[in-house]
mmCIF file of C-alpha atoms and ligand atoms in Angstrom:
data_model
loop_
_atom_site.group_PDB
_atom_site.id
_atom_site.type_symbol
_atom_site.label_atom_id
_atom_site.label_comp_id
_atom_site.label_asym_id
_atom_site.label_seq_id
_atom_site.Cartn_x
_atom_site.Cartn_y
_atom_site.Cartn_z
ATOM 1 C CA MET X 142 18.127 11.654 6.612
ATOM 2 C CA PRO X 143 19.908 8.620 8.050
ATOM 3 C CA LEU X 144 22.245 6.841 5.684
ATOM 4 C CA ILE X 145 21.779 3.060 5.814
ATOM 5 C CA THR X 146 24.260 0.716 4.138
ATOM 6 C CA PHE X 147 22.851 -2.456 2.612
ATOM 7 C CA VAL X 148 25.252 -5.231 1.658
ATOM 8 C CA GLU X 149 23.712 -7.004 -1.308
ATOM 9 C CA PRO X 150 24.011 -10.784 -1.820
ATOM 10 C CA ASP X 151 27.000 -10.345 -4.175
ATOM 11 C CA GLY X 152 28.818 -8.202 -1.588
ATOM 12 C CA THR X 153 28.063 -4.840 -3.171
ATOM 13 C CA ARG X 154 27.615 -2.117 -0.537
ATOM 14 C CA ARG X 155 24.783 0.320 -1.223
ATOM 15 C CA ASP X 156 24.344 3.512 0.796
ATOM 16 C CA VAL X 157 20.680 4.456 0.950
ATOM 17 C CA SER X 158 19.122 7.594 2.439
ATOM 18 C CA ALA X 159 16.066 6.672 4.469
ATOM 19 C CA ARG X 160 13.362 9.206 5.162
ATOM 20 C CA PRO X 161 12.494 9.388 8.844
ATOM 21 C CA GLY X 162 9.182 7.621 9.364
ATOM 22 C CA GLU X 163 9.428 5.233 6.448
ATOM 23 C CA SER X 164 10.484 1.627 6.838
ATOM 24 C CA LEU X 165 13.977 0.551 5.915
ATOM 25 C CA MET X 166 12.365 -1.848 3.422
ATOM 26 C CA VAL X 167 10.721 1.071 1.620
ATOM 27 C CA ALA X 168 14.048 2.911 1.491
ATOM 28 C CA ALA X 169 15.765 -0.203 0.144
ATOM 29 C CA THR X 170 13.185 -0.964 -2.522
ATOM 30 C CA ARG X 171 13.153 2.668 -3.677
ATOM 31 C CA ALA X 172 16.902 2.319 -4.202
ATOM 32 C CA ASN X 173 16.492 -1.088 -5.882
ATOM 33 C CA VAL X 174 18.671 -2.883 -3.348
ATOM 34 C CA ALA X 175 19.184 -6.400 -4.693
ATOM 35 C CA GLY X 176 17.530 -9.158 -2.686
ATOM 36 C CA ILE X 177 14.885 -7.010 -0.976
ATOM 37 C CA ILE X 178 11.703 -8.273 -2.629
ATOM 38 C CA ALA X 179 9.000 -7.277 -0.108
ATOM 39 C CA GLU X 180 6.369 -9.605 -1.563
ATOM 40 C CA CYS X 181 3.839 -8.890 1.199
ATOM 41 C CA GLY X 182 4.210 -5.143 0.925
ATOM 42 C CA GLY X 183 5.481 -4.679 4.442
ATOM 43 C CA SER X 184 3.000 -6.613 6.563
ATOM 44 C CA ALA X 185 5.553 -8.957 8.176
ATOM 45 C CA MET X 186 4.301 -12.062 6.399
ATOM 46 C CA CYS X 187 6.803 -12.993 3.688
ATOM 47 C CA ALA X 188 10.278 -12.398 5.135
ATOM 48 C CA THR X 189 11.555 -11.347 1.704
ATOM 49 C CA CYS X 190 12.912 -8.183 3.310
ATOM 50 C CA HIS X 191 15.089 -10.201 5.709
ATOM 51 C CA CYS X 192 18.493 -8.725 6.597
ATOM 52 C CA TYR X 193 21.149 -9.236 9.248
ATOM 53 C CA LEU X 194 22.242 -6.315 11.408
ATOM 54 C CA VAL X 195 25.998 -5.916 10.888
ATOM 55 C CA GLU X 196 26.773 -2.543 12.483
ATOM 56 C CA GLY X 197 24.842 -0.100 14.627
ATOM 57 C CA THR X 198 21.838 -0.579 16.843
ATOM 58 C CA LEU X 199 18.141 -0.869 16.118
ATOM 59 C CA PRO X 200 15.084 -0.967 18.356
ATOM 60 C CA GLU X 201 14.191 -4.451 19.559
ATOM 61 C CA ALA X 202 11.950 -6.497 17.282
ATOM 62 C CA GLU X 203 8.316 -6.605 18.322
ATOM 63 C CA ALA X 204 6.410 -9.876 18.601
ATOM 64 C CA LEU X 205 5.071 -10.005 15.045
ATOM 65 C CA GLU X 206 8.520 -9.454 13.538
ATOM 66 C CA ALA X 207 10.099 -12.021 15.852
ATOM 67 C CA GLU X 208 7.456 -14.623 14.996
ATOM 68 C CA THR X 209 7.861 -14.165 11.263
ATOM 69 C CA ILE X 210 11.619 -14.469 11.597
ATOM 70 C CA GLU X 211 11.160 -17.666 13.598
ATOM 71 C CA PHE X 212 8.554 -19.348 11.409
ATOM 72 C CA VAL X 213 8.953 -17.910 7.891
ATOM 73 C CA ALA X 214 12.468 -16.560 7.341
ATOM 74 C CA GLN X 215 15.264 -18.829 6.165
ATOM 75 C CA ASN X 216 18.933 -18.796 7.150
ATOM 76 C CA THR X 217 18.176 -16.906 10.328
ATOM 77 C CA ARG X 218 20.767 -15.601 12.753
ATOM 78 C CA ALA X 219 20.559 -13.876 16.114
ATOM 79 C CA THR X 220 20.904 -10.607 14.191
ATOM 80 C CA SER X 221 18.023 -11.296 11.770
ATOM 81 C CA ARG X 222 15.581 -8.443 11.186
ATOM 82 C CA LEU X 223 12.683 -7.701 8.867
ATOM 83 C CA THR X 224 13.418 -4.331 7.343
ATOM 84 C CA CYS X 225 9.722 -3.639 6.756
ATOM 85 C CA GLN X 226 9.218 -3.555 10.517
ATOM 86 C CA ILE X 227 11.963 -1.009 11.228
ATOM 87 C CA THR X 228 10.952 2.641 11.040
ATOM 88 C CA ALA X 229 13.817 4.928 10.070
ATOM 89 C CA THR X 230 14.989 7.514 12.572
ATOM 90 C CA ALA X 231 17.916 9.921 12.540
ATOM 91 C CA ALA X 232 19.613 7.755 15.182
ATOM 92 C CA MET X 233 19.980 4.951 12.617
ATOM 93 C CA ASP X 234 22.553 6.857 10.587
ATOM 94 C CA GLY X 235 25.449 4.494 9.895
ATOM 95 C CA VAL X 236 23.531 1.255 10.375
ATOM 96 C CA VAL X 237 24.791 -1.570 8.149
ATOM 97 C CA LEU X 238 22.465 -4.392 7.097
ATOM 98 C CA GLU X 239 23.401 -7.477 5.088
ATOM 99 C CA VAL X 240 20.671 -8.820 2.833
ATOM 100 C CA ALA X 241 19.955 -12.421 3.853
ATOM 101 C CA PRO X 242 20.321 -15.142 1.206
ATOM 102 C CA ARG X 243 17.229 -17.041 0.124
HETATM 103 FE FE1 LIG J 105 7.139 -9.005 3.768
HETATM 104 FE FE2 LIG J 105 8.823 -7.537 5.216
HETATM 105 S S1 LIG J 105 8.040 -7.122 3.242
HETATM 106 S S2 LIG J 105 7.927 -9.420 5.730
#
């Protein structure tokens, strides 16, 4: 299982094992990562799973994710991602994501 590091709003680094096929949001909420709320349950509507990619590579965001980042998310950066829209794969081992402030 890929190990994803989430940097919580207070700077705490949390290493989370993600099951291939689940979203990174689901992995984060299972591990109680601070700041990942996931109010909409993973349907790309709330942006409360917003993180910044710090290290590693991820597949490009699809249109729905990009639109929600543009119109709903706050404090966006070029590296903004919605973790509910990212499906874990073995290739993501070592990815580091910083939880966005809200
Ligand atoms: Fe709502 Fe990701 S959980 S946008």
